[in-house]
Amino acid sequence: MKKRLIFGLSLLLSSTLFAQTEGLVSEVDSVVVDSIEQQLPWPNCLQVRLDSMMRDPLLDYTQLGLMVWDLTDDRPLFSFNKQQLMRPASTMKLLTAITALDRLGGNYQYHTSLYYKGEIVSHTLKGDLYCVGGMDPAFDAGDLRIFADALKQVGVDTISGSIVTDISLKDTLKWGEGWCWDDDNPDLSPLLVGRKTGFVKRFSTALAETGITLDNVTTTNGVLPSDAVLVCERKRSIDYILQRMMKDSDNLYAESMFYQIAASSHRPGRANDAARVERALIERAGLNSSHYRIADGSGLSLYNYLSPELEVSILRYTFKHQAMYEHLLPSLPIAGEDGTLKKRMKDTSAAGNVKAKTGTVTGVSALAGYCTASNGHRLCFSIMNQGIEKSSDGRAFQDKVCMILCD
């Protein structure tokens, strides 16, 4: 048996060294790899197949970073340019989500609140309404109506004062660092309705539709006073936000989570505050955080630079902290079933198995997440393709890698 293995590996090495033409390399590799696979045990067969992928013609003119880790045995299985710094695209959302779960916890809730300060006299609020933004990306017209109804229920049918918006959760920057002006960028305001600005105007409309009169009401920005009275509060769980953020790769949802992280250490929250918390997580995961560049929470920025090794390290960190893992895993797209992986890897061993975050921006395609190997071992992986003209080429390469991991 040993002699057959040595002969097979020697034959594979010989084919790599001497078959110089692309067509010949492909033909010889295919035959040799198939032959050796039948004799090699797991994970050697997996490693041989992954090694053959490193001679894919796509890599002649593009860059690849790849790392695979056996979570069950807690050891590396395969890597190629694992420390190469690359733009992560939307796999950046993994770092945002994992940091949020680590910092804020799985029971964290987003809050958007309505308060008043003043007196209610003969159904008239002689004072101010305070709308406190929690940067809830799912806050919509239905929530505004609930605010208006709640005000009606405390006996108010006229407002004589001001509507004050408290947007102190984050700084006043409208865009993230390194975002392209011609992208479909989300608006980074703590008070949005249906993903758009214009909160006060739409709230005023909701109040009027509820039968509440605005008597020379003015509008202004301010900070909620400590003695204000709570009228209504809308809450959403971190799990609710994670679902759309990860399954659909929603950039607004990711940025809202990024600024929850920021506000947990400093108010108003700034991108640098969130990045500082994320760097602390990277250090706890066992890496030097100064090697990486963190600009935003969604991956839209041109200034983000991570590595496959980093993504695998935080996926390992999450796997070791089961409370976090149980919140993250259900949010990831499932190959062939839902989210941004719904149409990928259908009718393969990876379908229903691979649960991973996709990433796509111009010139970059990436995939990172979890799967189960044929022997039942849990794996995590990160695949970063950069310098590609067609995102579909990167996706096809990643799908092949995932099928190798699951076969």
XYZ file of C-alpha atoms in Angstrom:
407
model
C 0.000 0.000 0.000
C 2.826 2.418 0.951
C 4.603 1.790 -2.332
C 1.449 2.546 -4.307
C 0.985 5.849 -2.416
C 4.600 6.896 -2.941
C 4.397 5.992 -6.629
C 1.159 7.953 -7.005
C 2.539 11.049 -5.301
C 5.719 10.852 -7.372
C 3.669 10.600 -10.535
C 1.668 13.678 -9.538
C 4.878 15.626 -8.854
C 6.346 14.538 -12.164
C 3.259 15.654 -14.050
C 3.489 19.082 -12.422
C 7.165 19.509 -13.253
C 7.249 18.251 -16.821
C 3.820 18.748 -18.398
C 4.291 22.361 -19.453
C 1.418 23.003 -21.834
C -1.908 23.990 -20.247
C -3.900 21.290 -21.970
C -1.415 18.557 -21.083
C -1.179 19.655 -17.428
C -4.948 19.597 -17.141
C -5.266 16.160 -18.762
C -2.437 14.536 -16.804
C -3.464 16.094 -13.476
C -7.014 14.903 -13.899
C -6.001 11.285 -14.491
C -3.343 11.242 -11.766
C -5.470 12.947 -9.134
C -8.373 10.561 -9.760
C -6.003 7.597 -9.430
C -4.393 8.816 -6.214
C -7.722 9.793 -4.641
C -8.836 6.187 -4.742
C -5.865 5.210 -2.559
C -5.404 8.147 -0.183
C -7.260 8.434 3.134
C -9.018 11.621 4.283
C -7.758 14.348 4.515
C -4.894 13.533 2.128
C -7.281 13.027 -0.769
C -8.851 16.431 -0.042
C -5.415 18.080 0.057
C -4.375 16.529 -3.264
C -7.561 17.765 -4.931
C -7.162 21.263 -3.490
C -3.557 21.305 -4.629
C -4.696 20.511 -8.157
C -6.995 23.556 -7.990
C -3.926 25.748 -7.495
C -3.105 25.089 -11.155
C -6.434 26.399 -12.386
C -5.886 28.716 -15.396
C -7.792 31.447 -13.505
C -4.765 31.865 -11.245
C -2.490 32.681 -14.182
C -3.856 36.225 -14.223
C -5.653 36.691 -10.875
C -4.750 36.421 -7.196
C -5.988 33.837 -4.707
C -5.907 33.577 -0.934
C -7.257 30.339 0.564
C -7.291 28.631 3.937
C -9.175 25.574 5.244
C -9.275 24.514 8.912
C -10.461 21.277 10.498
C -12.526 22.467 13.482
C -13.090 18.952 14.785
C -9.374 18.172 15.094
C -8.447 21.869 15.457
C -5.717 21.851 12.835
C -5.040 23.438 9.451
C -5.840 21.347 6.368
C -4.735 23.518 3.463
C -3.589 27.044 2.694
C -2.438 29.123 -0.248
C -1.371 32.754 0.309
C -3.196 32.611 3.640
C -1.603 35.846 4.918
C -2.104 37.773 1.682
C -3.937 41.044 2.377
C -6.972 41.361 0.139
C -10.188 43.320 -0.052
C -12.803 41.111 1.615
C -15.879 42.655 -0.062
C -18.971 41.556 1.873
C -17.172 38.812 3.796
C -16.262 41.864 5.906
C -19.732 41.379 7.380
C -18.420 38.274 9.152
C -16.022 40.384 11.202
C -18.810 42.869 11.957
C -21.315 40.190 12.972
C -18.876 38.177 15.083
C -17.595 41.295 16.858
C -21.170 42.384 17.594
C -22.073 38.987 19.049
C -18.886 39.006 21.106
C -19.250 42.594 22.315
C -23.019 43.080 22.577
C -24.223 39.510 23.091
C -26.896 37.399 21.432
C -29.698 39.060 23.440
C -28.865 42.579 22.261
C -31.762 44.673 20.949
C -31.989 47.771 18.766
C -34.104 50.574 20.266
C -35.966 53.446 18.609
C -37.876 55.474 21.201
C -40.465 58.227 21.560
C -40.468 60.459 24.659
C -42.079 63.721 25.676
C -41.126 66.476 28.066
C -43.710 68.976 29.276
C -47.317 68.800 30.392
C -50.442 67.344 28.867
C -53.213 69.851 29.470
C -56.697 69.294 28.022
C -55.273 66.764 25.532
C -52.600 69.238 24.411
C -48.928 68.442 24.876
C -47.372 71.712 25.911
C -43.793 70.639 25.448
C -41.572 68.649 23.130
C -41.525 65.211 21.577
C -38.153 63.427 21.458
C -37.507 60.815 18.777
C -34.388 58.882 19.769
C -32.664 57.043 16.921
C -31.161 53.621 17.508
C -30.061 53.137 13.887
C -32.591 50.368 13.345
C -32.413 49.638 9.599
C -35.799 47.888 9.665
C -37.751 50.806 11.170
C -40.620 51.595 8.789
C -43.947 53.385 8.320
C -45.698 50.780 10.465
C -43.435 51.642 13.389
C -44.201 55.349 12.917
C -47.908 54.597 13.091
C -47.380 52.699 16.346
C -45.580 55.763 17.738
C -48.487 57.997 16.729
C -51.076 55.599 18.177
C -49.161 55.395 21.457
C -49.182 59.178 21.751
C -52.931 59.195 21.124
C -53.407 56.583 23.836
C -51.793 58.788 26.502
C -54.428 61.409 25.742
C -52.697 63.735 23.278
C -54.601 65.157 20.297
C -52.611 68.387 19.889
C -48.923 69.166 20.096
C -47.697 72.649 20.900
C -43.930 72.585 21.009
C -41.157 70.934 19.048
C -40.297 67.568 17.549
C -36.705 66.927 18.565
C -34.588 64.252 16.868
C -31.839 62.690 18.966
C -29.284 61.206 16.564
C -26.417 61.164 19.043
C -25.799 57.415 18.652
C -23.271 58.108 15.862
C -21.290 60.890 14.257
C -22.704 62.983 11.432
C -20.775 61.384 8.551
C -23.201 60.312 5.825
C -20.907 57.869 4.029
C -18.219 55.427 5.053
C -14.515 55.958 4.464
C -13.413 54.748 1.040
C -16.917 54.390 -0.434
C -17.293 55.078 -4.146
C -19.523 58.032 -4.961
C -21.325 56.151 -7.735
C -22.196 53.059 -5.640
C -25.656 52.454 -4.168
C -24.511 53.564 -0.717
C -26.793 53.407 2.337
C -27.571 56.576 4.307
C -25.844 56.403 7.684
C -28.462 58.148 9.847
C -29.633 56.812 13.235
C -33.206 57.812 12.306
C -34.443 56.282 9.073
C -37.913 55.270 7.906
C -38.033 52.568 5.258
C -34.268 52.997 4.765
C -34.680 56.692 3.886
C -34.167 60.042 5.609
C -36.957 62.547 6.221
C -38.017 61.104 9.590
C -39.732 64.219 10.953
C -41.774 64.850 7.810
C -43.051 61.285 7.722
C -43.704 61.229 11.467
C -45.709 64.459 11.150
C -47.809 62.795 8.448
C -48.377 59.748 10.678
C -49.464 62.010 13.548
C -51.932 63.875 11.318
C -53.375 60.586 10.018
C -53.959 59.540 13.633
C -55.881 62.750 14.313
C -53.169 64.604 16.196
C -52.889 68.314 15.364
C -49.505 70.026 15.141
C -49.927 73.567 16.506
C -47.043 75.657 15.122
C -44.646 72.787 15.816
C -40.969 73.384 15.111
C -38.295 70.762 14.488
C -34.742 70.563 15.767
C -31.925 68.201 16.715
C -31.089 67.656 20.358
C -30.263 65.166 23.094
C -32.871 63.408 25.212
C -33.113 64.972 28.691
C -32.928 62.632 31.668
C -36.383 63.580 32.952
C -38.289 62.913 29.702
C -41.249 60.516 29.820
C -41.233 57.375 27.662
C -44.251 57.061 25.345
C -43.267 54.118 23.168
C -40.248 52.035 22.239
C -39.715 49.793 19.217
C -37.213 46.963 19.657
C -35.584 44.484 17.282
C -33.291 41.631 18.184
C -29.772 41.253 16.881
C -30.887 37.942 15.333
C -33.542 39.762 13.282
C -30.915 42.184 11.943
C -28.389 39.398 11.316
C -30.786 37.486 9.060
C -31.052 40.163 6.389
C -27.538 41.448 6.918
C -25.996 38.059 6.172
C -28.527 36.170 4.029
C -29.131 39.110 1.675
C -25.782 40.854 2.266
C -27.579 44.083 3.172
C -25.066 46.910 3.534
C -27.326 49.207 5.579
C -27.950 46.435 8.104
C -24.208 45.785 8.363
C -23.388 49.454 8.893
C -26.112 49.734 11.532
C -24.444 46.859 13.415
C -21.006 48.433 12.929
C -22.233 51.582 14.679
C -23.886 49.625 17.500
C -20.374 48.295 18.148
C -18.958 51.827 17.948
C -21.562 53.287 20.316
C -20.866 50.561 22.864
C -17.512 52.201 23.591
C -18.043 55.851 22.677
C -20.896 58.238 21.848
C -21.358 59.487 19.284
C -20.032 56.302 17.713
C -17.376 56.634 15.034
C -15.963 54.132 12.572
C -12.635 54.237 14.398
C -14.391 53.244 17.638
C -15.895 50.164 15.994
C -12.562 49.300 14.346
C -10.843 49.488 17.744
C -13.284 46.933 19.192
C -12.820 44.691 16.135
C -9.047 44.845 16.456
C -9.365 43.703 20.081
C -11.333 40.672 18.866
C -8.646 39.909 16.269
C -6.036 39.920 19.039
C -8.140 37.519 21.124
C -8.406 35.274 18.068
C -4.604 35.027 18.103
C -3.456 37.457 15.390
C -1.702 40.823 15.262
C -4.452 43.322 14.490
C -2.019 45.960 13.202
C -1.557 43.899 10.023
C -5.098 44.622 8.830
C -7.144 47.629 7.691
C -10.733 48.133 8.885
C -12.704 50.999 7.359
C -16.379 50.015 7.559
C -18.784 47.272 8.557
C -20.213 46.213 5.205
C -17.193 45.742 2.937
C -18.122 48.595 0.594
C -14.915 50.484 1.346
C -11.896 50.286 -0.933
C -9.743 50.588 2.187
C -10.631 47.312 3.934
C -7.841 44.718 3.899
C -8.142 41.320 5.592
C -6.620 37.899 4.893
C -7.908 34.321 4.632
C -5.994 33.549 7.831
C -7.887 36.302 9.672
C -11.289 35.154 8.449
C -10.557 31.558 9.387
C -9.299 32.691 12.807
C -12.514 34.534 13.661
C -14.628 31.648 12.351
C -12.645 29.335 14.639
C -13.095 31.764 17.533
C -16.848 31.749 16.983
C -16.996 27.957 16.740
C -15.234 27.699 20.106
C -17.812 30.046 21.672
C -20.982 28.077 21.069
C -23.357 30.828 22.245
C -22.019 33.059 19.460
C -21.903 30.230 16.931
C -25.574 29.415 17.524
C -26.523 32.983 16.585
C -24.158 33.320 13.609
C -24.718 29.993 11.842
C -28.486 30.373 11.172
C -27.850 33.791 9.610
C -25.436 32.518 6.941
C -26.644 31.792 3.388
C -27.057 28.082 2.680
C -25.705 26.707 -0.603
C -28.491 25.855 -3.056
C -31.204 26.950 -0.620
C -31.360 30.611 0.383
C -29.787 34.051 0.483
C -26.931 34.937 -1.818
C -26.072 31.223 -2.193
C -29.556 30.172 -3.304
C -28.561 29.534 -6.920
C -25.077 28.178 -6.228
C -23.868 24.587 -5.780
C -27.318 23.121 -6.452
C -27.470 19.334 -6.794
C -23.946 18.876 -5.416
C -22.496 17.569 -2.166
C -22.174 21.199 -1.030
C -25.896 21.972 -1.348
C -27.510 22.326 2.064
C -24.071 21.779 3.580
C -22.039 24.938 2.960
C -23.144 27.875 5.113
C -21.066 30.878 4.201
C -20.914 34.613 3.582
C -20.421 35.762 0.017
C -18.548 38.882 -1.044
C -18.588 40.717 -4.367
C -17.262 44.106 -5.424
C -15.583 45.122 -8.661
C -12.535 42.915 -9.143
C -13.171 40.856 -6.009
C -15.144 37.714 -5.211
C -14.941 35.947 -1.862
C -16.600 33.239 0.210
C -16.038 32.287 3.848
C -17.900 30.072 6.265
C -18.515 26.523 7.445
C -19.230 23.075 6.023
C -19.132 19.399 7.001
C -16.661 17.034 5.331
C -17.554 13.517 4.188
C -16.089 12.042 7.381
C -18.308 14.238 9.555
C -15.618 16.745 10.529
C -16.664 20.390 10.756
C -14.531 22.693 8.615
C -14.234 26.429 8.199
C -12.712 28.131 5.186
C -11.952 31.428 3.500
C -11.536 31.869 -0.260
C -10.579 35.264 -1.675
C -10.314 35.811 -5.429
C -8.959 39.203 -6.420
C -8.120 40.903 -9.693
C -10.885 39.081 -11.540
C -12.740 40.647 -14.450
C -15.844 38.483 -14.063
C -17.261 37.743 -10.627
C -18.763 34.564 -12.063
C -15.225 33.173 -12.542
C -14.506 33.648 -8.861
C -17.816 32.109 -7.829
C -17.203 29.067 -10.047
C -13.756 28.559 -8.503
C -15.141 28.857 -4.969
C -17.945 26.405 -5.717
C -15.414 23.830 -6.918
C -13.402 24.241 -3.724
C -16.532 23.808 -1.607
C -17.496 20.648 -3.467
C -14.032 19.243 -2.792
C -14.447 20.020 0.909
C -17.838 18.300 1.048
C -17.302 15.327 -1.306
